[in-house]
Structure formats: C-alpha cells, structure tokens
Tab-separated table of C-alpha atoms in Angstrom:
chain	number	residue	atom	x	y	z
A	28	UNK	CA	66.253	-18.269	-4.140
A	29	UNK	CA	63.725	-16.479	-6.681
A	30	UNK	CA	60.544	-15.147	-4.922
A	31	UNK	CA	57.213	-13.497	-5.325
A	32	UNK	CA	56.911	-11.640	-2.579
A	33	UNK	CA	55.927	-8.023	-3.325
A	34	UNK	CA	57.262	-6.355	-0.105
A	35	UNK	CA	61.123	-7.499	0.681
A	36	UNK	CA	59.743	-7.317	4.541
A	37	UNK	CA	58.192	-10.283	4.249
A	38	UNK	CA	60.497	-12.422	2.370
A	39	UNK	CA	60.243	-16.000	4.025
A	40	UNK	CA	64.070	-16.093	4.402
A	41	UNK	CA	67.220	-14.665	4.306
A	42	UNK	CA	67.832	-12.154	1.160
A	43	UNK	CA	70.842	-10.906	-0.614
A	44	UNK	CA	71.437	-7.832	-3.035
A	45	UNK	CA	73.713	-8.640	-6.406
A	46	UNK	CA	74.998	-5.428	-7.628
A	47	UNK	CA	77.588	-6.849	-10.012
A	48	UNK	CA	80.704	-7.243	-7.233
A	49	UNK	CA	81.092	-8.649	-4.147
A	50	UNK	CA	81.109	-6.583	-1.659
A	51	UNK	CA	80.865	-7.511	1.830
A	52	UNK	CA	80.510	-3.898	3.363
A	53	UNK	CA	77.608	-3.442	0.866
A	54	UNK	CA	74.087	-3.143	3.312
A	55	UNK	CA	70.733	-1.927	2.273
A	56	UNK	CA	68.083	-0.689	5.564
A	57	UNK	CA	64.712	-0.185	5.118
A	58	UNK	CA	61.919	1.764	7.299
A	59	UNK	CA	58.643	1.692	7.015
A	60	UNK	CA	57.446	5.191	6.292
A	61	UNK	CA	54.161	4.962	8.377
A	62	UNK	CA	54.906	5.643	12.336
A	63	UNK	CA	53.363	4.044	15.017
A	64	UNK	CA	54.739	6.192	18.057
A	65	UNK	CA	56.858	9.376	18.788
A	66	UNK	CA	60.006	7.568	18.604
A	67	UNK	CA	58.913	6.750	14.515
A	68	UNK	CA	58.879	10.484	14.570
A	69	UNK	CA	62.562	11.045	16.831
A	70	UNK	CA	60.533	12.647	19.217
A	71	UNK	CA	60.264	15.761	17.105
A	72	UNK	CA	56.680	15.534	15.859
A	73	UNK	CA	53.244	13.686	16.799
A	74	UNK	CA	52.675	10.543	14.675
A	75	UNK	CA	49.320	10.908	13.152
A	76	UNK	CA	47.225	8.368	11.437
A	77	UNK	CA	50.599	6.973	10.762
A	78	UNK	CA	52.254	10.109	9.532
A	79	UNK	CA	54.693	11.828	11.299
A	80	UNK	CA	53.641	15.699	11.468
A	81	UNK	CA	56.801	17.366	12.893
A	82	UNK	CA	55.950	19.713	15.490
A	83	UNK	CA	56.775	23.855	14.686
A	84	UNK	CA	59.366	25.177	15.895
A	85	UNK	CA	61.566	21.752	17.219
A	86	UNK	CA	63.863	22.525	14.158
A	87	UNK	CA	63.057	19.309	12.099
A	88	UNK	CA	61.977	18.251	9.317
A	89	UNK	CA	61.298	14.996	7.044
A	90	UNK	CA	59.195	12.240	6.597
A	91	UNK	CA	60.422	11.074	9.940
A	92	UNK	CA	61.325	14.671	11.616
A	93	UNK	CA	64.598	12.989	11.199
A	94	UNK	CA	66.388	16.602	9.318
A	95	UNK	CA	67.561	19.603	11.367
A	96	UNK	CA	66.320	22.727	9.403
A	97	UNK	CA	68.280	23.705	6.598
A	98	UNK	CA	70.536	27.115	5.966
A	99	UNK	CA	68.151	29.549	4.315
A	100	UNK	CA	71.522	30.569	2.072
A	101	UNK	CA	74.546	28.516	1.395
A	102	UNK	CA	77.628	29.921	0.035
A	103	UNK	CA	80.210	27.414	-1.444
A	104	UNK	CA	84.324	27.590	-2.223
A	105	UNK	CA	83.572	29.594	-5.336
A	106	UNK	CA	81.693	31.857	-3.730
A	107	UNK	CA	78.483	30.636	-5.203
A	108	UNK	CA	75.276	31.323	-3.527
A	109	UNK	CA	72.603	29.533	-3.572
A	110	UNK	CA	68.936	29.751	-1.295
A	111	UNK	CA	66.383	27.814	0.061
A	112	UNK	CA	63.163	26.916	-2.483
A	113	UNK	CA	60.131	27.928	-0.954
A	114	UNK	CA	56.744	26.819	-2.139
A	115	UNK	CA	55.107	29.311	-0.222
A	116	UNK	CA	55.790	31.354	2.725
A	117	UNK	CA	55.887	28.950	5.546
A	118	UNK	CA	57.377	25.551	2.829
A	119	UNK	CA	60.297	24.976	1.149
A	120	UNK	CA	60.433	22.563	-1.921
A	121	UNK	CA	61.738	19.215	-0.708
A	122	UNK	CA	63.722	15.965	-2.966
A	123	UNK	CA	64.490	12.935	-1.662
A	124	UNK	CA	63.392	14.308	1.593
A	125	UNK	CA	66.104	17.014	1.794
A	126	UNK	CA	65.777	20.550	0.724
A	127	UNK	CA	65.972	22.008	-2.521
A	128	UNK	CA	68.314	25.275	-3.761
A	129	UNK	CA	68.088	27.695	-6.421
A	130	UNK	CA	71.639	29.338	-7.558
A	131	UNK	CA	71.708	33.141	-7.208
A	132	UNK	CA	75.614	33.939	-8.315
A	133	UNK	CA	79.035	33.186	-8.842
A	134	UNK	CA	79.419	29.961	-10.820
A	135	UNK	CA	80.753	30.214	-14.489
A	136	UNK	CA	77.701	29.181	-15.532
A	137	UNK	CA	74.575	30.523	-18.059
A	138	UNK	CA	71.305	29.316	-17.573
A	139	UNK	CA	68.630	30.828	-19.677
A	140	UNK	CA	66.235	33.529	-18.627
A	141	UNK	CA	62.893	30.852	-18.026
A	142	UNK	CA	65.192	28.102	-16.634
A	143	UNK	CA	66.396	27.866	-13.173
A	144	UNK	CA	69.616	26.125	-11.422
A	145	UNK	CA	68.839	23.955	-8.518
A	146	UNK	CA	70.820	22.428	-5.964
A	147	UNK	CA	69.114	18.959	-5.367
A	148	UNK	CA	69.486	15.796	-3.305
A	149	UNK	CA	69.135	12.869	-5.489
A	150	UNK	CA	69.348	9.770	-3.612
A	151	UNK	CA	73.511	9.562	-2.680
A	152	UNK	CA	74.332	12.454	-4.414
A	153	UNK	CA	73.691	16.120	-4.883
A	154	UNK	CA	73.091	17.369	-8.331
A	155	UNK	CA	73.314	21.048	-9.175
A	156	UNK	CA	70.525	20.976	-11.992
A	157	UNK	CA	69.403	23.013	-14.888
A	158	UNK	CA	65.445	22.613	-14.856
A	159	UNK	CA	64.427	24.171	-18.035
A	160	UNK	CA	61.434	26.132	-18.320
A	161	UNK	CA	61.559	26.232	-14.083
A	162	UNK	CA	60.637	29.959	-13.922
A	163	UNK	CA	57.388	29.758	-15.310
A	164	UNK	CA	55.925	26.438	-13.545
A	165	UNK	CA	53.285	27.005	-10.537
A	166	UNK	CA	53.073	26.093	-7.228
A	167	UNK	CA	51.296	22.494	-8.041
A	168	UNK	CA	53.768	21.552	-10.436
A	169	UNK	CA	56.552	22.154	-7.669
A	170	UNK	CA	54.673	20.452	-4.915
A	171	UNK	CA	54.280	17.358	-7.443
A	172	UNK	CA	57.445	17.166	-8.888
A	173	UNK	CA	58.857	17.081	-5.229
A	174	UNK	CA	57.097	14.085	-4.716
A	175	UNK	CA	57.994	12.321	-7.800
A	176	UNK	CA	61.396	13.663	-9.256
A	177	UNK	CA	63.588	10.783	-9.525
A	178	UNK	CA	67.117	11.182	-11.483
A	179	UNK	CA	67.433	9.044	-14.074
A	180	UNK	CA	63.982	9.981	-15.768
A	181	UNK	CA	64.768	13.662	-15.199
A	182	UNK	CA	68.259	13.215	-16.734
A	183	UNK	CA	70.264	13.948	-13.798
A	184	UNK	CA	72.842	12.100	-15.920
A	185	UNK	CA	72.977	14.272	-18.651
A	186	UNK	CA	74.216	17.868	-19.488
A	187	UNK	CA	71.209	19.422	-17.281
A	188	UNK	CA	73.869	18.686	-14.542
A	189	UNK	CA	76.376	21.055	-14.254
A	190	UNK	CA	77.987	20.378	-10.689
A	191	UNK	CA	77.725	16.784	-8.858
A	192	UNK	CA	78.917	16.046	-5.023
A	193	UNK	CA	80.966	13.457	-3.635
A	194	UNK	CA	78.463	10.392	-2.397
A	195	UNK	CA	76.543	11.317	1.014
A	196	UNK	CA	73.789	10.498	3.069
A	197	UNK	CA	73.491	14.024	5.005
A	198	UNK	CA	70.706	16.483	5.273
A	199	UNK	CA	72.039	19.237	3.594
A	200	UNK	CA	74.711	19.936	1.136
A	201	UNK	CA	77.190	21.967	3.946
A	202	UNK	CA	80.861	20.295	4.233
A	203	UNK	CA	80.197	17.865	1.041
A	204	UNK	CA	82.786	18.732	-1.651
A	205	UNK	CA	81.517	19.178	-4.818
A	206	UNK	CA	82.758	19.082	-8.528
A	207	UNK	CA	82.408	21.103	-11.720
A	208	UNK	CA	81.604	18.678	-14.836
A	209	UNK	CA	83.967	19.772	-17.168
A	210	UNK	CA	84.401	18.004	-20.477
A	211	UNK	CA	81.519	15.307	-21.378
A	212	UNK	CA	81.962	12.165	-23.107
A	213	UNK	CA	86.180	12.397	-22.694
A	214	UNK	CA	87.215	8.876	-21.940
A	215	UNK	CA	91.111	8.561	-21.053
C-alpha cells in the first residue's frame, strides 16, 4: 500500500522493503537519533537536550556512545599501516559514525603528493579511499565532510577505491578481511 507519510515511524500499518528478491532474512531497524535517557546513550554518556554526549574517559564513542574507542594504528596482512584521523588534538575524523584512517605504508599503491588514502566506513562496507587534493583541505572542510560524505556521490564506486572489505556492521575495521581491486571493468 502506497503512502505519504514522511517518517516510516509513523506509517499507519504494516510496511515492507522491495529490494529486487525475496528475501525473508532481509530486516531493516531504525533508532531515533535523539535520546531520552542514559540507556539511549548505553550508559556511557549523559543524554543532553536529546543528544547523547559520551562521557571522557568510559572508552566510547558515537552518536549513541554505542563504539568502544578505536586502535590509534592498525596494521593489516600486508603489513600496511594505517592511523587514526584526528581533527585536532583531543577528535578524530568520524564516517558513518566509525572512525576514519589515513595509510602510512606498505600497500603497492601511489597516491599523489596533495592526495591522501583513507580507510573509511561507508555504510556495510569499508572503503580504502583516494581523496584527492586531501592534504591541503582545513579543519572545517574535514569536520563537514564527516557529516555529509556519503559513497555513491563521492565515488566510492569508482577507481578512488583501491581496497574494499567484506560486508560488516562493526566499529572498526580489525578482523574484517579485506580485498585489493585488481582489474576494473573485467567481466568473466
């Protein structure tokens, strides 16, 4: 049944996704991203005009306090390394509510002297991302783009993506296998 509701929360009945298949282990959840008590905030932070501020020093983060703190460094199976993006000195540059990484060494990759490689949560996957010019943006570009990066307008599809991880709904990249994209546009 078609509707007009704006909100899928307050859809007068019972609602269904199509995605193309059936699927009967498909499921969607929603949360409301105001709080109205601690337990909105996992008891990790004080819910504040309906925000969750996550209290220093608990060891969570998120729009929820729902994240343990990430690594500072990650190193991967080829020996890459990669560290945490910090905005400034006390926060770290945040996508899809899960923290972002820029690539130090040991890929086979080049990546131009202005441009950085990120390691980024995009939604159910992780991307490892060319973001060109990345070197010379400021701090309110970062803090912006956090908020608004999605993937398929910043052509996480494309050959700005250099690795991609196997689907996952964790808070940080550690134990997710991940691949190399290899040859583009190779159909078997």
């Amino acid at each position: 049944m078609e509707t007009t509701e704006f909100s899928l929360l307050e859809v007068p009945e019972t609602w269904r996704i199509w995605t193309g298949t059936i699927n009967p282990h498909a499921r969607l959840s929603t949360v409301c991203n105001e709080c109205n008590n601690l337990a909105d905030c996992n008891y990790h932070g004080d819910c504040t005009g309906g925000e969750c501020i996550c209290e220093v020093g608990t060891g969570y983060f998120g729009t929820h306090c729902e994240h343990k703190q990430p690594c500072p460094v990650l190193v991967g199976d080829w020996n890459d390394t990669w560290y945490l993006t910090f905005i400034d000195e006390a926060n770290f540059f945040v996508s899809y509510d899960r923290p972002v990484y820029t690539y130090l060494k040991g890929l086979n990759v080049s990546v131009e002297d202005q441009d950085i490689l990120t390691l980024l949560y995009a939604g159910s996957r992780w991307f490892g991302m060319v973001f060109e010019d990345g070197k010379i943006r400021d701090q309110s570009y970062w803090l912006q783009y956090g908020k608004e990066f999605h993937a398929f307008w910043e052509k996480a599809y494309s050959e700005l993506t250099v690795i991609v991880s196997d689907t996952t709904s964790e808070s940080d990249p550690v134990a997710t296998d991940f691949y190399i994209i290899g040859e583009r546009g190779m159909f078997l």
